[in-house]
Amino acid sequence: MNKKYKICTRIKFYKLNIMNAEVKDEVKKTIKKQNIQLVDGEFTVSEANDIVKNLINEKINFHKLQRLSLCEGFLKSNTEFPDSRIGQLQNDKKISNEFFRDQFGKNVTVTINGVLEITINE
């Protein structure tokens, strides 16, 4: 069963497909899987830049909150993982900005297909 939701933004409608969880048995191990079509469509360069930038910013904020939570009550907590992810994501954002900047002013569109694949291992 596929459910489709349209999420309204400033100009375009983004489709969000939520598919039923798929269950597989593998040697006494159950794997539950769900795909979420987070972004699917054709966009202007400006729209695509905004989408990618906002997704990356959300992940950066998530890791900043994770780091803050680790340090709460113990300032010498190991924050190596969130720190490294924040750095990687900031670098990805810079690369993304350069990629889109090169396309501004051209008569082109950008297709984005962003699927989240979520797997639960028991």
Tab-separated table of C-alpha atoms in Angstrom:
chain	number	residue	atom	x	y	z
A	1	MET	CA	0.000	0.000	0.000
A	2	ASN	CA	1.496	3.289	-1.069
A	3	LYS	CA	0.380	6.541	0.496
A	4	LYS	CA	1.373	9.776	-1.163
A	5	TYR	CA	1.436	13.089	0.612
A	6	LYS	CA	2.163	16.410	-0.977
A	7	ILE	CA	4.040	18.847	1.174
A	8	CYS	CA	3.474	22.417	0.044
A	9	THR	CA	6.432	24.756	-0.034
A	10	ARG	CA	6.815	28.176	-1.575
A	11	ILE	CA	6.652	27.123	-5.221
A	12	LYS	CA	6.612	23.359	-5.732
A	13	PHE	CA	4.846	20.408	-4.206
A	14	TYR	CA	7.111	17.685	-2.904
A	15	LYS	CA	5.868	14.126	-2.850
A	16	LEU	CA	6.409	12.005	0.203
A	17	ASN	CA	5.818	8.308	-0.395
A	18	ILE	CA	5.493	6.118	2.630
A	19	MET	CA	5.664	2.480	1.703
A	20	ASN	CA	4.623	-0.411	3.883
A	21	ALA	CA	7.401	-1.920	5.895
A	22	GLU	CA	8.955	-4.927	4.230
A	23	VAL	CA	9.816	-7.827	6.505
A	24	LYS	CA	12.468	-10.437	5.648
A	25	ASP	CA	13.572	-13.500	7.595
A	26	GLU	CA	17.289	-14.210	7.441
A	27	VAL	CA	18.777	-16.961	9.621
A	28	LYS	CA	16.734	-16.216	12.743
A	29	LYS	CA	17.200	-12.500	12.157
A	30	THR	CA	14.277	-10.266	11.198
A	31	ILE	CA	14.957	-7.162	9.180
A	32	LYS	CA	12.278	-4.524	8.893
A	33	LYS	CA	12.731	-2.003	6.146
A	34	GLN	CA	10.926	1.151	5.123
A	35	ASN	CA	11.697	3.622	2.369
A	36	ILE	CA	10.586	7.225	2.546
A	37	GLN	CA	10.712	9.287	-0.637
A	38	LEU	CA	11.797	12.503	1.042
A	39	VAL	CA	12.363	14.579	-2.092
A	40	ASP	CA	11.262	13.738	-5.615
A	41	GLY	CA	11.010	16.216	-8.419
A	42	GLU	CA	12.451	18.703	-10.839
A	43	PHE	CA	13.383	22.108	-9.483
A	44	THR	CA	14.957	25.384	-10.446
A	45	VAL	CA	18.585	25.788	-9.402
A	46	SER	CA	17.540	28.151	-6.616
A	47	GLU	CA	14.899	25.745	-5.280
A	48	ALA	CA	17.286	22.786	-5.415
A	49	ASN	CA	19.942	24.803	-3.609
A	50	ASP	CA	17.439	25.706	-0.872
A	51	ILE	CA	16.297	22.084	-0.473
A	52	VAL	CA	19.807	20.662	-0.189
A	53	LYS	CA	21.027	23.486	2.054
A	54	ASN	CA	18.050	23.079	4.407
A	55	LEU	CA	18.437	19.292	4.631
A	56	ILE	CA	22.132	19.644	5.470
A	57	ASN	CA	21.402	22.405	8.010
A	58	GLU	CA	18.858	20.155	9.754
A	59	LYS	CA	21.450	17.380	10.064
A	60	ILE	CA	24.042	19.852	11.386
A	61	ASN	CA	21.548	21.081	13.999
A	62	PHE	CA	20.753	17.475	14.976
A	63	HIS	CA	24.420	16.740	15.645
A	64	LYS	CA	24.889	20.029	17.524
A	65	LEU	CA	22.014	19.072	19.827
A	66	GLN	CA	23.471	15.581	20.188
A	67	ARG	CA	26.821	17.091	21.177
A	68	LEU	CA	25.152	19.454	23.652
A	69	SER	CA	23.262	16.537	25.194
A	70	LEU	CA	26.499	14.573	25.626
A	71	CYS	CA	28.195	17.522	27.346
A	72	GLU	CA	25.293	18.290	29.653
A	73	GLY	CA	26.571	17.619	33.152
A	74	PHE	CA	30.020	16.479	31.963
A	75	LEU	CA	31.978	18.954	29.864
A	76	LYS	CA	34.735	16.451	29.058
A	77	SER	CA	32.401	14.010	27.284
A	78	ASN	CA	33.596	12.350	24.105
A	79	THR	CA	32.032	14.393	21.302
A	80	GLU	CA	34.315	13.101	18.568
A	81	PHE	CA	31.521	11.593	16.456
A	82	PRO	CA	29.152	14.595	16.415
A	83	ASP	CA	32.115	16.939	15.923
A	84	SER	CA	33.361	14.973	12.913
A	85	ARG	CA	29.868	14.714	11.382
A	86	ILE	CA	29.321	18.463	11.787
A	87	GLY	CA	32.616	19.105	10.003
A	88	GLN	CA	31.757	16.672	7.201
A	89	LEU	CA	28.314	18.184	6.734
A	90	GLN	CA	29.682	21.735	6.703
A	91	ASN	CA	32.140	20.662	4.022
A	92	ASP	CA	29.318	19.005	2.050
A	93	LYS	CA	27.302	22.227	2.305
A	94	LYS	CA	30.234	24.214	0.918
A	95	ILE	CA	30.657	21.766	-1.988
A	96	SER	CA	26.905	21.876	-2.654
A	97	ASN	CA	26.894	25.695	-2.684
A	98	GLU	CA	29.750	25.745	-5.202
A	99	PHE	CA	27.984	23.138	-7.349
A	100	PHE	CA	24.761	25.154	-7.508
A	101	ARG	CA	26.551	28.512	-7.829
A	102	ASP	CA	28.083	27.279	-11.096
A	103	GLN	CA	24.560	26.609	-12.434
A	104	PHE	CA	22.882	29.923	-11.551
A	105	GLY	CA	21.905	31.944	-14.607
A	106	LYS	CA	21.872	28.913	-16.887
A	107	ASN	CA	18.641	27.659	-18.398
A	108	VAL	CA	18.718	24.333	-16.533
A	109	THR	CA	16.620	22.412	-14.041
A	110	VAL	CA	17.745	20.096	-11.268
A	111	THR	CA	16.242	16.685	-10.557
A	112	ILE	CA	16.472	15.457	-6.995
A	113	ASN	CA	15.605	11.938	-5.897
A	114	GLY	CA	16.111	11.652	-2.160
A	115	VAL	CA	15.115	8.348	-0.589
A	116	LEU	CA	15.641	7.515	3.070
A	117	GLU	CA	16.157	3.788	3.533
A	118	ILE	CA	15.410	2.832	7.126
A	119	THR	CA	16.313	-0.642	8.365
A	120	ILE	CA	15.638	-2.121	11.788
A	121	ASN	CA	17.828	-5.073	12.703
A	122	GLU	CA	16.699	-7.365	15.476
